PDB file of C-alpha atoms and ligand atoms in Angstrom:
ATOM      1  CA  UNK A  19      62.352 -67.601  21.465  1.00 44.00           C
ATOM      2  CA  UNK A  20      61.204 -63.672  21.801  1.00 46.00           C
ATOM      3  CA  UNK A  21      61.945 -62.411  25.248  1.00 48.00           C
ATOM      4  CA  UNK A  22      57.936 -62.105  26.152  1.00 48.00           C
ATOM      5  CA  UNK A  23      56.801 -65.634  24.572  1.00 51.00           C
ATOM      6  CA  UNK A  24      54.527 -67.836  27.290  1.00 51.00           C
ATOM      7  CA  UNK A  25      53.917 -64.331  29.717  1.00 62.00           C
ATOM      8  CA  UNK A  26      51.473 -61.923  29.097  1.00 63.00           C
ATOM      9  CA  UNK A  27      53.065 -58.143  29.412  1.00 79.00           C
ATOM     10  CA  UNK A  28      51.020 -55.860  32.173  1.00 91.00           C
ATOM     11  CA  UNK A  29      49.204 -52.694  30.633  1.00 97.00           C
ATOM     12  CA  UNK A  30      51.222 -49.719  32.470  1.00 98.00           C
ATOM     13  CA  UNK A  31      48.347 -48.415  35.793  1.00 98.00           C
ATOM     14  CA  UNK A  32      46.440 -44.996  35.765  1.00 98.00           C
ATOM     15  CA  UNK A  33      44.079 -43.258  37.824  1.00 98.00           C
ATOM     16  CA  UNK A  34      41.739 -40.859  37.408  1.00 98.00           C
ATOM     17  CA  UNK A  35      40.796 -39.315  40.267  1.00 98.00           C
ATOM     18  CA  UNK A  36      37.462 -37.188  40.005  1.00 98.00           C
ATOM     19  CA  UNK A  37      37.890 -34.192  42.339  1.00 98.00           C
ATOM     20  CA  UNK A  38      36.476 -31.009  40.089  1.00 96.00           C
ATOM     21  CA  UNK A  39      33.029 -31.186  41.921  1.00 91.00           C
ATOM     22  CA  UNK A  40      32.117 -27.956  43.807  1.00 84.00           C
ATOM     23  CA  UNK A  41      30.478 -30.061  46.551  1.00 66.00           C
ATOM     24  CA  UNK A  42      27.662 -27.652  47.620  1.00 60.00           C
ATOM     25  CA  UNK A  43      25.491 -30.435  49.305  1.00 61.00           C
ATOM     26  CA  UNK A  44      28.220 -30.280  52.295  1.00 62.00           C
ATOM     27  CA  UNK A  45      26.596 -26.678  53.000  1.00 63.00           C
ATOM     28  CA  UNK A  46      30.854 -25.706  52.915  1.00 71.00           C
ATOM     29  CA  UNK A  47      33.067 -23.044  51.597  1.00 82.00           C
ATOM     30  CA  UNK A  48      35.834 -25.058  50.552  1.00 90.00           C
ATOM     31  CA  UNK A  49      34.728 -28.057  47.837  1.00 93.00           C
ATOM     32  CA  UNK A  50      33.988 -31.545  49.986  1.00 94.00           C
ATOM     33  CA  UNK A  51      37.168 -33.003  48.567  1.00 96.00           C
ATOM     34  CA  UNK A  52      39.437 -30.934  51.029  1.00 96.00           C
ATOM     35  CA  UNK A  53      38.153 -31.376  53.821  1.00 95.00           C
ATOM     36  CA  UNK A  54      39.872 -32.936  55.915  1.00 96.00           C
ATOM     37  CA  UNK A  55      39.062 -36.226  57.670  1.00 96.00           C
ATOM     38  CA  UNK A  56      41.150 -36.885  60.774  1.00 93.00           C
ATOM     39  CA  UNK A  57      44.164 -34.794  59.943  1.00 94.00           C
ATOM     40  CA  UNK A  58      44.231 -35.111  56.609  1.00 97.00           C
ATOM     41  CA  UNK A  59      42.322 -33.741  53.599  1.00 98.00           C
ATOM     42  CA  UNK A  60      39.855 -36.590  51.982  1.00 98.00           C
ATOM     43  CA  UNK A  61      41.943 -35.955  48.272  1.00 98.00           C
ATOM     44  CA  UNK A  62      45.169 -36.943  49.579  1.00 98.00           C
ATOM     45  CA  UNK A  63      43.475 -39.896  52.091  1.00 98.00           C
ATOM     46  CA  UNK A  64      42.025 -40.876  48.563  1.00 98.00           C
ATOM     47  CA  UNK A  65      45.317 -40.801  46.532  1.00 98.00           C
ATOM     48  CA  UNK A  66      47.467 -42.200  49.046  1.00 98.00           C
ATOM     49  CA  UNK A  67      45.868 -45.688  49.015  1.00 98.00           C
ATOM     50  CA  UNK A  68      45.867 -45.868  45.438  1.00 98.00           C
ATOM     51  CA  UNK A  69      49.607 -45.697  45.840  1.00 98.00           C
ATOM     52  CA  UNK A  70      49.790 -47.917  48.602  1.00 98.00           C
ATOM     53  CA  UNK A  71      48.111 -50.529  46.487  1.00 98.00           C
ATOM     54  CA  UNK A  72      50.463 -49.798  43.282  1.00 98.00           C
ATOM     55  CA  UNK A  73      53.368 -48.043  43.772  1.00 97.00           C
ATOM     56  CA  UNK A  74      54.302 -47.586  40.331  1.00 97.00           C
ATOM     57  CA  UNK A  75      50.705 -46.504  39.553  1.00 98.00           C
ATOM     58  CA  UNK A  76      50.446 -42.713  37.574  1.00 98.00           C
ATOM     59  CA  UNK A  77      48.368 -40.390  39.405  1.00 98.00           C
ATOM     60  CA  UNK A  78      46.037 -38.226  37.401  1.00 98.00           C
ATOM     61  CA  UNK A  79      43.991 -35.484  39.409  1.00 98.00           C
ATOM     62  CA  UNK A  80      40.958 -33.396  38.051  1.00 98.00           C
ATOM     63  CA  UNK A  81      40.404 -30.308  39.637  1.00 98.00           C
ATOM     64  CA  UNK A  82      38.136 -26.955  39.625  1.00 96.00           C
ATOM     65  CA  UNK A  83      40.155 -24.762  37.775  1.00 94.00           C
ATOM     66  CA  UNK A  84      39.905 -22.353  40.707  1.00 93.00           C
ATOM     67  CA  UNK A  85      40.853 -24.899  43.142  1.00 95.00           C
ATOM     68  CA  UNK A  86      44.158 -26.050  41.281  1.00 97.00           C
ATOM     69  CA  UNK A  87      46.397 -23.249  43.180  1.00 97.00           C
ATOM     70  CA  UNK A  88      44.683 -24.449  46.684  1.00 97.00           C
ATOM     71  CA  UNK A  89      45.761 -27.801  45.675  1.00 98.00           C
ATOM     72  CA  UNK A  90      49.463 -27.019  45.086  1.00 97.00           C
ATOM     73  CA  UNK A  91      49.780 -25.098  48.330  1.00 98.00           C
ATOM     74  CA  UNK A  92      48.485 -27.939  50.187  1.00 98.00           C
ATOM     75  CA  UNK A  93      50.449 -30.400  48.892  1.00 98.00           C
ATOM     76  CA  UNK A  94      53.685 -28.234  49.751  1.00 97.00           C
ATOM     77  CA  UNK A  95      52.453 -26.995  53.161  1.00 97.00           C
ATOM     78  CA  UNK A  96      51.427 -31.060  53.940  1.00 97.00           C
ATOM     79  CA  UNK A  97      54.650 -32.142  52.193  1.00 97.00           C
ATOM     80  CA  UNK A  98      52.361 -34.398  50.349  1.00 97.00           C
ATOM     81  CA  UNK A  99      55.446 -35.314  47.631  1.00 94.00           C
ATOM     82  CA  UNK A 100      53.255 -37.642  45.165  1.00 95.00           C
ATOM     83  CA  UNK A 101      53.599 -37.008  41.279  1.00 96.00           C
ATOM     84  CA  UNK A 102      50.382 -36.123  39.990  1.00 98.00           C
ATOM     85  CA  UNK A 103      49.168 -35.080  36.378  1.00 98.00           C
ATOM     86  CA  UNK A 104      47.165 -31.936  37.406  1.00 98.00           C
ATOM     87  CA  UNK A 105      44.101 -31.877  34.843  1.00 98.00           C
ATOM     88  CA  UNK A 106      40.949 -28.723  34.777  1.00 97.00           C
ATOM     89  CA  UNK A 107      37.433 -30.367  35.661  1.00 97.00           C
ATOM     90  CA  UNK A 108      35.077 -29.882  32.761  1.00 95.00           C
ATOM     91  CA  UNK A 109      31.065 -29.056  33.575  1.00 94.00           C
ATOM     92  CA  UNK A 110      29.737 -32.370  34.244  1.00 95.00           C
ATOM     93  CA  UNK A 111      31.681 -35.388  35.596  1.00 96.00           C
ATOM     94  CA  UNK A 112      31.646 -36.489  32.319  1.00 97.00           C
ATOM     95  CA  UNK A 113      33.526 -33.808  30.411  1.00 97.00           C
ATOM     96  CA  UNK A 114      35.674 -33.535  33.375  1.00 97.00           C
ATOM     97  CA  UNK A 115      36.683 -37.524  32.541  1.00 98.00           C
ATOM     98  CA  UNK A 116      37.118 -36.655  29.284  1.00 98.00           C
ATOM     99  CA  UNK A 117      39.999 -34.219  29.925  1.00 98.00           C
ATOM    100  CA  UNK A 118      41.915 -36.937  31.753  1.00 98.00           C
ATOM    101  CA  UNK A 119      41.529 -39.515  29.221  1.00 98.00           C
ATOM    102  CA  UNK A 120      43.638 -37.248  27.212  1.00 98.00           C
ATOM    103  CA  UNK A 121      46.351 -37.582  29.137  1.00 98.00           C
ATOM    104  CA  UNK A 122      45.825 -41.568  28.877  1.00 98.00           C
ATOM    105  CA  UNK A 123      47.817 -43.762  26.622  1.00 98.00           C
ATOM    106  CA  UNK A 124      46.061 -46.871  24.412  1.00 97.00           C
ATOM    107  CA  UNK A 125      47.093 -49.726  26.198  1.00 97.00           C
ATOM    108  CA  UNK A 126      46.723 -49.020  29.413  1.00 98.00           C
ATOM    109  CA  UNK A 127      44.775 -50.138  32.371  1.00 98.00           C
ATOM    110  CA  UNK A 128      42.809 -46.920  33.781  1.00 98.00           C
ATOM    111  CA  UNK A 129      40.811 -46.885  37.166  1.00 98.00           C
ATOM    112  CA  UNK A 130      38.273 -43.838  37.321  1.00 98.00           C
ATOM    113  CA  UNK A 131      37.559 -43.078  40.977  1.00 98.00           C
ATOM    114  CA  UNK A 132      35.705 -40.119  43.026  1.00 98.00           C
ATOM    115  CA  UNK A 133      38.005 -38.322  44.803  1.00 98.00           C
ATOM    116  CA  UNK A 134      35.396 -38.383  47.926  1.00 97.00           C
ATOM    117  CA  UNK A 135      35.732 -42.047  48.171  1.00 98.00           C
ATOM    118  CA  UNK A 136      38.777 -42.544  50.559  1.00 98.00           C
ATOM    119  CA  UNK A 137      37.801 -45.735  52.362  1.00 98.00           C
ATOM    120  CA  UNK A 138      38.336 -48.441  49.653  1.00 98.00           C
ATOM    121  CA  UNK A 139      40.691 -50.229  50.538  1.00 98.00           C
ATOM    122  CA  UNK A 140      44.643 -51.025  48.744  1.00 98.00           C
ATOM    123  CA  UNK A 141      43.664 -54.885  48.686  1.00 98.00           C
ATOM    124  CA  UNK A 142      40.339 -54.355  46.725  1.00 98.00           C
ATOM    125  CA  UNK A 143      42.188 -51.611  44.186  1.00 98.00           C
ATOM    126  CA  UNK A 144      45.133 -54.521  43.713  1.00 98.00           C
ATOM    127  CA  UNK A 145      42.837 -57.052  43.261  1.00 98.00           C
ATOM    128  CA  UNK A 146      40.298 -55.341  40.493  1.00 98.00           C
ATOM    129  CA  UNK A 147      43.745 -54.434  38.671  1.00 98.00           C
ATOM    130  CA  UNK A 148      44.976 -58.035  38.428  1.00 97.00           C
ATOM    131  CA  UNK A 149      41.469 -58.868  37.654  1.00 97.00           C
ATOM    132  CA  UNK A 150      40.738 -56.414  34.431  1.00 98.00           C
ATOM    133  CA  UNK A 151      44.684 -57.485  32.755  1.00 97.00           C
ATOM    134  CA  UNK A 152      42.121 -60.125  31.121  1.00 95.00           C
ATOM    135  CA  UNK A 153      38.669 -58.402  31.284  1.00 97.00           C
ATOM    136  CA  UNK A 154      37.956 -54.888  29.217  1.00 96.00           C
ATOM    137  CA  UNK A 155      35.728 -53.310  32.136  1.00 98.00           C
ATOM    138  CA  UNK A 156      35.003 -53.924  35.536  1.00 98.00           C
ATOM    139  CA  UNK A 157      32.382 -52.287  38.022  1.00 98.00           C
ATOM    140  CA  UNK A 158      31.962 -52.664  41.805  1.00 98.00           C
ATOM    141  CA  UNK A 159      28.249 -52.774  42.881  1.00 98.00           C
ATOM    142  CA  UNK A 160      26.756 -52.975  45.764  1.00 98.00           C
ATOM    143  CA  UNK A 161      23.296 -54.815  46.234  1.00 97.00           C
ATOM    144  CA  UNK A 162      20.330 -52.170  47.231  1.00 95.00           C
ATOM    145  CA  UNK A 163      19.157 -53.330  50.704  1.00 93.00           C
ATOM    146  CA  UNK A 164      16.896 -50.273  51.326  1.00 92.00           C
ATOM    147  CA  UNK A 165      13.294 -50.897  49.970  1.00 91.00           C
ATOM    148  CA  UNK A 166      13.122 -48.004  47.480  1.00 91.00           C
ATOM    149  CA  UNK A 167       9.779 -45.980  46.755  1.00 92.00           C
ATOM    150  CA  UNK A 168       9.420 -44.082  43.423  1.00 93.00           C
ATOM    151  CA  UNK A 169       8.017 -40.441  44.594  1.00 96.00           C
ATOM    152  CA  UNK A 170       6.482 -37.478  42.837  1.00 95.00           C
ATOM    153  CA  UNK A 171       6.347 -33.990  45.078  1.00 95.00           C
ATOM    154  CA  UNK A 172       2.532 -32.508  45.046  1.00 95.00           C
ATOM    155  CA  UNK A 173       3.508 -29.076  46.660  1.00 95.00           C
ATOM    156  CA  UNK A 174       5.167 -30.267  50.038  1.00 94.00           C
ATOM    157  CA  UNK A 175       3.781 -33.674  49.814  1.00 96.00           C
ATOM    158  CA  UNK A 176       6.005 -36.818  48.434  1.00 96.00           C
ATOM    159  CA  UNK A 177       2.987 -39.032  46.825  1.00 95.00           C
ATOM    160  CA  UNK A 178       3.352 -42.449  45.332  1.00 93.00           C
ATOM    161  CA  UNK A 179       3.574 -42.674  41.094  1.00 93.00           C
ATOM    162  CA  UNK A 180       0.627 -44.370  40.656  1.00 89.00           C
ATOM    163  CA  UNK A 181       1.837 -48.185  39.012  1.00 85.00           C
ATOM    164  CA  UNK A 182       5.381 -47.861  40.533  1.00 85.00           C
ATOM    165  CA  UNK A 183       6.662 -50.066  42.191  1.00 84.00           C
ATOM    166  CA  UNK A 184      10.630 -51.455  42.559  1.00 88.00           C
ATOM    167  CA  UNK A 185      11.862 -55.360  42.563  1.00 91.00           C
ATOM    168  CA  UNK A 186      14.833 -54.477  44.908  1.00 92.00           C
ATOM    169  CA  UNK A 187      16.152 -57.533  44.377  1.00 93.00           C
ATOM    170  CA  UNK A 188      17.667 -56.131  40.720  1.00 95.00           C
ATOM    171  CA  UNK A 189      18.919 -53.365  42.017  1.00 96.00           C
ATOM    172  CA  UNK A 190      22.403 -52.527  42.880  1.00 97.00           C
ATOM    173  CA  UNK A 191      24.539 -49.054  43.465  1.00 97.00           C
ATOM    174  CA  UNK A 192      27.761 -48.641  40.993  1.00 98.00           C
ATOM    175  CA  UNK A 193      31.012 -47.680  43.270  1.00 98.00           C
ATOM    176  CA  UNK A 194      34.007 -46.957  42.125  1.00 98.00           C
ATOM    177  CA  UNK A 195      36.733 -47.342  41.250  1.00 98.00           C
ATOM    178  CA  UNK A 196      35.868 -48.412  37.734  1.00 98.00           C
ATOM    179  CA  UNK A 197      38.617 -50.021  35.733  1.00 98.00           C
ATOM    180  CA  UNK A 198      38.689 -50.470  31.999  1.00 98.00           C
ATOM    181  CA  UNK A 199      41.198 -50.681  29.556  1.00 98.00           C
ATOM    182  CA  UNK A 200      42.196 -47.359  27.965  1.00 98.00           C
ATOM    183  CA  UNK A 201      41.819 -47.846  24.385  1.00 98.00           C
ATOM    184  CA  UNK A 202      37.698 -48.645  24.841  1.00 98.00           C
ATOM    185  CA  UNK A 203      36.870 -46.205  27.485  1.00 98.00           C
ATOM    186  CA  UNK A 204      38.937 -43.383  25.498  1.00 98.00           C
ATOM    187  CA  UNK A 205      36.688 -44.321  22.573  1.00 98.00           C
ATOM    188  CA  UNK A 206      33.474 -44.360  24.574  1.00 98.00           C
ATOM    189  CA  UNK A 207      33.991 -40.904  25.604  1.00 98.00           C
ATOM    190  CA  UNK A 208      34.356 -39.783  22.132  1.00 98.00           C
ATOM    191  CA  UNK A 209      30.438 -39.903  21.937  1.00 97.00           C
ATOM    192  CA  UNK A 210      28.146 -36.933  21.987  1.00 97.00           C
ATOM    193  CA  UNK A 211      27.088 -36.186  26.089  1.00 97.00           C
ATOM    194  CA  UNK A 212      24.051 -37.565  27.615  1.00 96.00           C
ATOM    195  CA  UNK A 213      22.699 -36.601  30.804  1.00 95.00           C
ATOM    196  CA  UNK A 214      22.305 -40.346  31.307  1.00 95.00           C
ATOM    197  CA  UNK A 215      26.134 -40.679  32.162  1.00 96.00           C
ATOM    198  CA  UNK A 216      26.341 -40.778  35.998  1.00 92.00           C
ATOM    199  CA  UNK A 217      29.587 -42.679  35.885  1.00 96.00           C
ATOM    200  CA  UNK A 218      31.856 -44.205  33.283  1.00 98.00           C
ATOM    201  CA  UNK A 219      30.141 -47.852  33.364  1.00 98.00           C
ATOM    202  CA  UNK A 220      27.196 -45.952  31.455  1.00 98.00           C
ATOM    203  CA  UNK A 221      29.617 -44.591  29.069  1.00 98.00           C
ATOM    204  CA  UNK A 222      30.828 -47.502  28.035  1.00 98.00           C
ATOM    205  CA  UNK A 223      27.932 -49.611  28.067  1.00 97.00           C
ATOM    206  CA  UNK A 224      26.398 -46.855  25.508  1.00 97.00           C
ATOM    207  CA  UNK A 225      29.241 -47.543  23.195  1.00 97.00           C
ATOM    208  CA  UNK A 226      28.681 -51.290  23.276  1.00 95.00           C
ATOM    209  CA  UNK A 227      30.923 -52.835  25.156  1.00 93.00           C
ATOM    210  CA  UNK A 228      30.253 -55.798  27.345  1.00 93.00           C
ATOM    211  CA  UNK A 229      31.495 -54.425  31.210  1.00 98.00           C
ATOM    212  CA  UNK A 230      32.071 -57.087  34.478  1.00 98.00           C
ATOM    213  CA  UNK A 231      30.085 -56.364  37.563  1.00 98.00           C
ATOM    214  CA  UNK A 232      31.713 -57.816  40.936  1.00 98.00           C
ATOM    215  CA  UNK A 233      30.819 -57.107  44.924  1.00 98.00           C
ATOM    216  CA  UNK A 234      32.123 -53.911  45.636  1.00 98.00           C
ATOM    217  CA  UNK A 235      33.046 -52.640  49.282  1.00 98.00           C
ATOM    218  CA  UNK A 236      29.803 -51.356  51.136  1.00 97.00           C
ATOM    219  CA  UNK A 237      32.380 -48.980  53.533  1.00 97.00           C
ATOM    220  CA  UNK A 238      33.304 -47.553  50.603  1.00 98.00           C
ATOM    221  CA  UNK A 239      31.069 -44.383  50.742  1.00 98.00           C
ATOM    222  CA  UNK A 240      30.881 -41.448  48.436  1.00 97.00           C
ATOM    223  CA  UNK A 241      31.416 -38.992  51.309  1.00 96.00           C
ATOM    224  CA  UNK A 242      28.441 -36.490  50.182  1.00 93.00           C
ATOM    225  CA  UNK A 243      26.870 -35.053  53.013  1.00 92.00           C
ATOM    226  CA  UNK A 244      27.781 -34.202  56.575  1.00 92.00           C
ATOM    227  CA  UNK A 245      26.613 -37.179  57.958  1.00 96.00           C
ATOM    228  CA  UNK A 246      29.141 -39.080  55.746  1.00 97.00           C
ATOM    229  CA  UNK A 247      31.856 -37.523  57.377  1.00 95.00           C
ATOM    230  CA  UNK A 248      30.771 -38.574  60.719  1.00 96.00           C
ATOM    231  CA  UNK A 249      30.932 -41.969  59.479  1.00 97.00           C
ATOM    232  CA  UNK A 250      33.998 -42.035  57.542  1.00 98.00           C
ATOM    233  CA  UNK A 251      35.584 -40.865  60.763  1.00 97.00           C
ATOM    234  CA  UNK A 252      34.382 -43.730  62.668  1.00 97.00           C
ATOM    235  CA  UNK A 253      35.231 -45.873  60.073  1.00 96.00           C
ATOM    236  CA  UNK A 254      38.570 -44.922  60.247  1.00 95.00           C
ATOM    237  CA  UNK A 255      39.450 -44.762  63.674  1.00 93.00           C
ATOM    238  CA  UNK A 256      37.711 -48.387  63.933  1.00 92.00           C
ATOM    239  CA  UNK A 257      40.421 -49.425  61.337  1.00 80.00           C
ATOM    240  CA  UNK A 258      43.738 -47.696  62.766  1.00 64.00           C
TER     241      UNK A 258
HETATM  242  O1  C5P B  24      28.409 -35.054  41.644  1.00 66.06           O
HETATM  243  P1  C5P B  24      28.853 -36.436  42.003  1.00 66.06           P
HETATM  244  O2  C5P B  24      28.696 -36.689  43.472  1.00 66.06           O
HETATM  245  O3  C5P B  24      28.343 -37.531  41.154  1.00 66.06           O
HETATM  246  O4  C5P B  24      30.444 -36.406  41.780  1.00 66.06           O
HETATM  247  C1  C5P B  24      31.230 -37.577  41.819  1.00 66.06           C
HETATM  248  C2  C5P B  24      32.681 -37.194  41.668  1.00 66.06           C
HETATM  249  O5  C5P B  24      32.887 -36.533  40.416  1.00 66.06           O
HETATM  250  C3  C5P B  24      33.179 -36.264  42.756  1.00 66.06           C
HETATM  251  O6  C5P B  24      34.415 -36.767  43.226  1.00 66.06           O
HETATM  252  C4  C5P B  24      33.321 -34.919  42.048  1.00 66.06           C
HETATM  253  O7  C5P B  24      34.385 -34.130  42.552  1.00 66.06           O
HETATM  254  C5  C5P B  24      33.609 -35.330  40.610  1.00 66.06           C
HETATM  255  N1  C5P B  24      33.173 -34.340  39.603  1.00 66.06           N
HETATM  256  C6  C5P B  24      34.102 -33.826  38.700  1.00 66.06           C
HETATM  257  N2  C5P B  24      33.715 -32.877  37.776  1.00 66.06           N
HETATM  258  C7  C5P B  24      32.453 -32.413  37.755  1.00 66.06           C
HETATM  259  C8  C5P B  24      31.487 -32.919  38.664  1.00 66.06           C
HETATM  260  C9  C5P B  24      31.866 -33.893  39.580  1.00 66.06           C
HETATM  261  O8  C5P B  24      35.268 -34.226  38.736  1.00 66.06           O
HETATM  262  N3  C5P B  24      32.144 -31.458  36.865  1.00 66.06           N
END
């Protein structure tokens, strides 16, 4: 009897976090990512759970090429100590995920996850892991509860596209993190860019593979603007 027969082997863990933004929306100097939120910048808040939910998980960062030296120093002046694979940012997300996948053997199972999302939680990143062993790509949604309004802007007016309107009841926002394995989303980013690709579900989806939506986390924010930094800080201080 081979030494594996009746178990299934697990595909060795990756993340990718995405971190080469510039993050102008914040109306900040320093790129959104580093800011820190309650003590601690929002990158290493962000890496730190992904560790906390696999230990033995290998860290892959993508930053602005003129933010990778800032990076360093923090991590030695915080004594931040975690093994990452430092990776440049590319000009869209896109081509910035395409410069980590190089680093990303067949194989494996690889999570792709903004670096401005630090509130998802180490349960929900353990449990999408077990979940995509048997599944080749799995996306967190959330369902839209807003009622959304298709606009066009007529000088400083927002007027209604005439014929528009929105079944909300379709309509869900993609989260991360986004877990696939490696071998089909390295081959989906082979393809030719498309300003279509807003996250690495589309990608995929392109190339022809069937993906797995399941409930996301709706405190799992993409901390964009000001405003979401007021939030993630009540968030966490409700939590600790
Ligand atoms: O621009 P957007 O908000 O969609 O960015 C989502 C994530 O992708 C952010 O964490 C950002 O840092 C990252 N990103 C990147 N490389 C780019 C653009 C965005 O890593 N060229």
């Amino acid at each position: 009897m081979s030494e594996n027969s009746g178990m299934s082997m697990e595909r060795k863990r990756y993340v990718i976090i995405m971190a080469a933004g510039s993050g102008t929306r914040m109306g900040e100097r320093l790129p959104k990512q580093f800011l820190e939120l309650s003590g601690k910048a929002i990158l290493q808040r962000t890496i730190e759970v992904f560790v906390e939910a696999c230990p033995e998980i290998t860290v892959i960062t993508v930053l602005p090429e003129d933010h990778v030296g800032y990076w360093k120093d923090y991590c030695y002046k915080h004594n931040f100590i975690c093994p990452q694979i430092i990776v440049k940012g590319g000009i869209t997300r896109f081509h910035s995920v395409r410069n980590a996948l190089a680093k990303v053997p067949d194989g494996a199972l690889v999570a792709v996850h903004d670096g401005v999302r630090p509130l998802v939680t180490p349960k929900f990143i353990a449990e999408m892991f077990d979940a995509a062993e048997n599944l080749p790509g799995l996306v967190p949604v959330i369902p839209c509860v807003d009622t959304l309004k298709v606009l066009e802007r007529k000088g400083d007016a927002l007027v209604p596209v005439p014929g528009s309107s929105v079944d909300r009841s379709v309509l869900f926002g993609a989260q991360t993190p986004q877990i696939f394995h490696s071998e089909i989303i390295k081959e989906a980013y082979g393809q030719a860019y498309d300003t279509m690709f807003t996250d690495d579900a589309s990608v995929v989806e392109k190339n022809g593979k069937p993906l797995t939506y399941v409930p996301g986390e709706r405190l799992n924010i993409k901390i964009t603007t000001k405003d979401d930094l007021i939030i993630a800080k009540a968030v966490l201080s409700s939590l600790l």
